[in-house]
Short mmCIF file of C-alpha atoms in Angstrom, two decimals:
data_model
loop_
_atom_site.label_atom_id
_atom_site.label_comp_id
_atom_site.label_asym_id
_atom_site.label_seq_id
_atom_site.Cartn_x
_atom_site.Cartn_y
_atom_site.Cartn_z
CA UNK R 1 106.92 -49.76 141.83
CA UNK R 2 107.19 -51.29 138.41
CA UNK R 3 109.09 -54.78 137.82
CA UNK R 4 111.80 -55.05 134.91
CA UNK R 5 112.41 -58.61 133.79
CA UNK R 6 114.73 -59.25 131.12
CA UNK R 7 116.30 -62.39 129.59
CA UNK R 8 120.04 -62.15 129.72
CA UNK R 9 122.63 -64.85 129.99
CA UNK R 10 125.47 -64.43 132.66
CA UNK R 11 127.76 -65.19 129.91
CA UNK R 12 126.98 -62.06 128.47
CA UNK R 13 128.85 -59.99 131.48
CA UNK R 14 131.84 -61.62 131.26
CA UNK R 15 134.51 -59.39 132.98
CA UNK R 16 137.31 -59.89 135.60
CA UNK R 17 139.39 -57.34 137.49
CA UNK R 18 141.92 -57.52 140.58
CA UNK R 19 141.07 -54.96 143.36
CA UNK R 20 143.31 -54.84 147.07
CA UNK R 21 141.28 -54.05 149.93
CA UNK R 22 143.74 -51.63 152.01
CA UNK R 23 143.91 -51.68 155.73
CA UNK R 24 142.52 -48.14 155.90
CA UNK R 25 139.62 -49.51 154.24
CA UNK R 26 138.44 -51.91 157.02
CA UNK R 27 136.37 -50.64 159.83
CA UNK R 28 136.89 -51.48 163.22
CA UNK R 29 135.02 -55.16 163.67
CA UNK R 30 137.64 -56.20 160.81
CA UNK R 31 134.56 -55.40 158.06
CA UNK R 32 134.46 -53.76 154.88
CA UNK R 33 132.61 -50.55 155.52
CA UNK R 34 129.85 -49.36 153.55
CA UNK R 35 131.35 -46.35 152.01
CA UNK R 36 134.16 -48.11 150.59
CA UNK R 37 132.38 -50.33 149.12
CA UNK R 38 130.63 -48.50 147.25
CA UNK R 39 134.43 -46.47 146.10
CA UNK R 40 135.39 -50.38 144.93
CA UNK R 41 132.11 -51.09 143.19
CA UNK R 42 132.83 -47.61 141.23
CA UNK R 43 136.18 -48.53 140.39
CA UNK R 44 134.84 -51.87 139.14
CA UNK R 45 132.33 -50.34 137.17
CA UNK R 46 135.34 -47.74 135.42
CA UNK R 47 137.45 -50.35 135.20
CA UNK R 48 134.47 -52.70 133.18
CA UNK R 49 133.51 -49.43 131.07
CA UNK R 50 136.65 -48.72 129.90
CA UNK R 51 137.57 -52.41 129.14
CA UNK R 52 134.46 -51.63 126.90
CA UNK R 53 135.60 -48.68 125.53
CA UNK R 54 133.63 -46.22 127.11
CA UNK R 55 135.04 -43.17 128.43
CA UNK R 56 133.45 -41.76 131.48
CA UNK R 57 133.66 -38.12 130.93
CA UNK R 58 133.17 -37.20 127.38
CA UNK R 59 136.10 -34.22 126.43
CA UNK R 60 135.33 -33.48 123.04
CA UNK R 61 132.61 -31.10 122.84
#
């Protein structure tokens, strides 16, 4: 397995968004289950793309 090292500063990735954690999105022991999680790290990431300007899904062919 290779290694990737890079030097980036944090204050390069700069970006702030405000995401709700709904009731239907907590598991039974009151935690944040694994599958949403990953739905509100993709909404993050959408949200920081098109902040960007970078559309997802490219519609002119």
């Amino acid at each position: 397995m290779s290694t990737l090292s890079t030097n980036i500063e944090v204050a390069h990735f700069v970006f702030e968004t405000v995401m709700r954690v709904r009731n239907t999105e907590i598991g039974l022991e009151q935690h944040l289950t694994v599958e949403n999680l990953v739905a509100l790290l993709t909404e993050a990431r959408f949200r920081f793309l098109y902040s960007k300007g970078i559309k997802e899904v490219n519609t002119e062919y």
